[in-house]
mmCIF file of C-alpha atoms in Angstrom:
data_model
loop_
_atom_site.group_PDB
_atom_site.id
_atom_site.type_symbol
_atom_site.label_atom_id
_atom_site.label_comp_id
_atom_site.label_asym_id
_atom_site.label_seq_id
_atom_site.Cartn_x
_atom_site.Cartn_y
_atom_site.Cartn_z
ATOM 1 C CA MET A 1 -18.609 132.412 -31.980
ATOM 2 C CA PRO A 2 -21.619 134.625 -31.195
ATOM 3 C CA SER A 3 -23.142 134.517 -27.752
ATOM 4 C CA GLY A 4 -25.251 136.756 -25.608
ATOM 5 C CA SER A 5 -28.164 137.143 -23.278
ATOM 6 C CA CYS A 6 -31.517 138.853 -23.246
ATOM 7 C CA ALA A 7 -34.654 139.085 -21.126
ATOM 8 C CA SER A 8 -37.297 137.625 -23.456
ATOM 9 C CA VAL A 9 -37.833 135.275 -26.382
ATOM 10 C CA ASP A 10 -38.703 138.245 -28.596
ATOM 11 C CA GLU A 11 -35.189 139.661 -28.102
ATOM 12 C CA LEU A 12 -33.329 136.539 -29.273
ATOM 13 C CA PRO A 13 -31.256 136.953 -32.442
ATOM 14 C CA ALA A 14 -32.166 134.884 -35.503
ATOM 15 C CA ARG A 15 -29.591 132.132 -34.872
ATOM 16 C CA ALA A 16 -30.784 131.599 -31.278
ATOM 17 C CA SER A 17 -34.402 131.586 -32.461
ATOM 18 C CA ALA A 18 -33.434 128.922 -35.004
ATOM 19 C CA VAL A 19 -32.022 126.807 -32.164
ATOM 20 C CA LEU A 20 -35.393 127.053 -30.394
ATOM 21 C CA ALA A 21 -37.213 126.058 -33.569
ATOM 22 C CA SER A 22 -35.060 122.939 -34.034
ATOM 23 C CA ALA A 23 -34.772 121.784 -30.404
ATOM 24 C CA VAL A 24 -37.296 119.002 -29.837
ATOM 25 C CA ARG A 25 -35.889 117.928 -26.476
ATOM 26 C CA GLY A 26 -34.819 120.094 -23.574
ATOM 27 C CA VAL A 27 -33.057 119.508 -20.274
ATOM 28 C CA LEU A 28 -34.838 120.907 -17.222
ATOM 29 C CA GLY A 29 -32.671 121.817 -14.257
ATOM 30 C CA THR A 30 -34.014 122.187 -10.721
ATOM 31 C CA VAL A 31 -32.372 122.082 -7.282
ATOM 32 C CA ASP A 32 -33.052 119.219 -4.856
ATOM 33 C CA SER A 33 -33.497 119.465 -1.079
ATOM 34 C CA ARG A 34 -29.739 119.104 -0.499
ATOM 35 C CA GLY A 35 -28.880 121.866 -2.977
ATOM 36 C CA HIS A 36 -27.761 119.492 -5.723
ATOM 37 C CA PRO A 37 -28.649 120.027 -9.392
ATOM 38 C CA HIS A 38 -31.389 117.738 -10.693
ATOM 39 C CA LEU A 39 -31.449 117.465 -14.517
ATOM 40 C CA VAL A 40 -34.006 115.607 -16.622
ATOM 41 C CA PRO A 41 -34.727 115.475 -20.373
ATOM 42 C CA VAL A 42 -38.149 116.924 -21.160
ATOM 43 C CA CYS A 43 -40.595 117.792 -23.903
ATOM 44 C CA TRP A 44 -41.382 121.492 -24.057
ATOM 45 C CA ILE A 45 -43.186 124.271 -25.887
ATOM 46 C CA SER A 46 -42.945 128.036 -25.912
ATOM 47 C CA LEU A 47 -46.238 129.877 -25.700
ATOM 48 C CA HIS A 48 -46.854 133.606 -25.072
ATOM 49 C CA GLY A 49 -43.211 134.105 -24.042
ATOM 50 C CA LEU A 50 -43.363 131.320 -21.428
ATOM 51 C CA PHE A 51 -41.889 127.823 -21.566
ATOM 52 C CA TYR A 52 -44.090 124.833 -20.711
ATOM 53 C CA VAL A 53 -42.988 121.337 -19.706
ATOM 54 C CA PRO A 54 -45.757 118.728 -19.437
ATOM 55 C CA VAL A 55 -46.365 116.503 -16.455
ATOM 56 C CA ASP A 56 -47.521 113.517 -18.466
ATOM 57 C CA HIS A 57 -48.414 109.822 -18.387
ATOM 58 C CA LYS A 58 -44.964 108.368 -19.120
ATOM 59 C CA PRO A 59 -43.896 105.813 -16.462
ATOM 60 C CA LYS A 60 -42.278 107.413 -13.413
ATOM 61 C CA SER A 61 -40.621 105.964 -10.309
ATOM 62 C CA SER A 62 -43.004 107.800 -7.939
ATOM 63 C CA PRO A 63 -46.458 109.373 -8.183
ATOM 64 C CA ARG A 64 -45.055 112.898 -7.669
ATOM 65 C CA GLN A 65 -42.031 113.645 -9.839
ATOM 66 C CA GLN A 66 -38.845 114.858 -8.161
ATOM 67 C CA ARG A 67 -38.776 117.926 -10.412
ATOM 68 C CA LEU A 68 -42.178 118.982 -9.026
ATOM 69 C CA LYS A 69 -41.074 118.466 -5.410
ATOM 70 C CA ASN A 70 -37.957 120.510 -6.144
ATOM 71 C CA LEU A 71 -39.935 123.374 -7.680
ATOM 72 C CA GLU A 72 -42.387 123.431 -4.791
ATOM 73 C CA ARG A 73 -39.408 124.034 -2.477
ATOM 74 C CA ASN A 74 -37.415 126.303 -4.774
ATOM 75 C CA PRO A 75 -39.027 127.720 -7.932
ATOM 76 C CA GLU A 76 -35.719 128.654 -9.598
ATOM 77 C CA ALA A 77 -35.154 126.559 -12.731
ATOM 78 C CA SER A 78 -33.264 126.402 -16.007
ATOM 79 C CA LEU A 79 -34.239 124.882 -19.326
ATOM 80 C CA LEU A 80 -31.451 124.087 -21.783
ATOM 81 C CA LEU A 81 -32.431 123.744 -25.448
ATOM 82 C CA ASP A 82 -29.785 122.801 -27.970
ATOM 83 C CA HIS A 83 -29.121 121.998 -31.579
ATOM 84 C CA TYR A 84 -26.498 119.314 -32.126
ATOM 85 C CA GLU A 85 -25.014 117.968 -35.355
ATOM 86 C CA ALA A 86 -21.832 116.116 -36.250
ATOM 87 C CA ASP A 87 -20.842 119.302 -38.096
ATOM 88 C CA TRP A 88 -19.864 121.365 -35.070
ATOM 89 C CA THR A 89 -20.095 124.608 -37.029
ATOM 90 C CA ARG A 90 -23.878 124.172 -36.766
ATOM 91 C CA LEU A 91 -24.003 123.820 -32.950
ATOM 92 C CA GLY A 92 -26.034 126.151 -30.778
ATOM 93 C CA TRP A 93 -27.920 126.361 -27.508
ATOM 94 C CA VAL A 94 -30.304 128.563 -25.563
ATOM 95 C CA MET A 95 -30.548 128.446 -21.771
ATOM 96 C CA VAL A 96 -33.705 129.808 -20.164
ATOM 97 C CA ARG A 97 -33.368 130.859 -16.518
ATOM 98 C CA GLY A 98 -36.276 131.937 -14.388
ATOM 99 C CA ARG A 99 -38.955 131.060 -11.878
ATOM 100 C CA ALA A 100 -41.234 128.120 -12.481
ATOM 101 C CA ARG A 101 -44.718 127.373 -11.270
ATOM 102 C CA ILE A 102 -46.932 124.323 -11.558
ATOM 103 C CA GLU A 103 -50.380 124.896 -13.012
ATOM 104 C CA PRO A 104 -53.118 123.112 -14.971
ATOM 105 C CA VAL A 105 -51.957 122.254 -18.488
ATOM 106 C CA GLY A 106 -54.842 124.270 -20.009
ATOM 107 C CA GLU A 107 -54.379 125.610 -23.542
ATOM 108 C CA ALA A 108 -50.825 124.241 -23.676
ATOM 109 C CA CYS A 109 -52.263 120.724 -24.118
ATOM 110 C CA ALA A 110 -53.222 121.290 -27.759
ATOM 111 C CA HIS A 111 -49.766 122.731 -28.473
ATOM 112 C CA PHE A 112 -48.057 119.691 -26.922
ATOM 113 C CA VAL A 113 -50.172 117.396 -29.127
ATOM 114 C CA ALA A 114 -49.351 119.443 -32.233
ATOM 115 C CA ARG A 115 -45.608 119.389 -31.543
ATOM 116 C CA TYR A 116 -45.295 115.804 -30.272
ATOM 117 C CA PRO A 117 -47.386 113.231 -32.196
ATOM 118 C CA GLN A 118 -46.738 110.753 -29.361
ATOM 119 C CA TYR A 119 -49.304 112.707 -27.312
ATOM 120 C CA ALA A 120 -52.116 112.158 -29.847
ATOM 121 C CA ASP A 121 -53.606 109.213 -27.937
ATOM 122 C CA HIS A 122 -52.598 110.298 -24.402
ATOM 123 C CA PRO A 123 -52.227 114.085 -24.180
ATOM 124 C CA PRO A 124 -50.992 115.671 -20.956
ATOM 125 C CA GLN A 125 -54.173 116.310 -18.983
ATOM 126 C CA ASP A 126 -53.196 117.494 -15.548
ATOM 127 C CA GLU A 127 -50.306 119.814 -14.795
ATOM 128 C CA ALA A 128 -47.524 121.616 -16.590
ATOM 129 C CA ILE A 129 -44.399 123.328 -15.356
ATOM 130 C CA VAL A 130 -44.472 126.924 -16.569
ATOM 131 C CA LEU A 131 -41.116 128.701 -16.690
ATOM 132 C CA GLN A 132 -41.209 132.510 -16.741
ATOM 133 C CA PRO A 133 -37.908 133.600 -18.312
ATOM 134 C CA ARG A 134 -35.878 136.118 -16.379
ATOM 135 C CA ARG A 135 -32.801 135.687 -18.570
ATOM 136 C CA LEU A 136 -32.076 133.786 -21.781
ATOM 137 C CA LEU A 137 -28.449 133.014 -22.554
ATOM 138 C CA TRP A 138 -27.417 131.728 -25.952
ATOM 139 C CA TRP A 139 -24.424 130.575 -27.934
ATOM 140 C CA SER A 140 -23.897 129.415 -31.495
ATOM 141 C CA TRP A 141 -20.851 128.541 -33.518
ATOM 142 C CA GLN A 142 -21.846 130.981 -36.257
#
């Protein structure tokens, strides 16, 4: 069962890179004001060695998402990307740990639309969470 860690996307071995290529959904982890983990499923892209999570138009319970409030207080975050199949010999995951910032979606918008057809009519227009990897951990069955 291979596993390891590295400092950048470019250093990932082929199997971990394949996990990134197949992972459509991620799980973003932040820390709330009481120090508790806050995990949410997210769309994501990797661009120029950074990981982007859109702040989009999907219905939310408040105007400012909890993940954004958490990152404004504490920029440390994790993004878990995994490949799951019933055949467990094909399992794998990559965890990205680093500091996140909130910035205008900019050039990432076109990449979100290309990766997620659901954004064709309502692309993310405002902000994105940008995660600068400090460490990438990975595991795969093979």
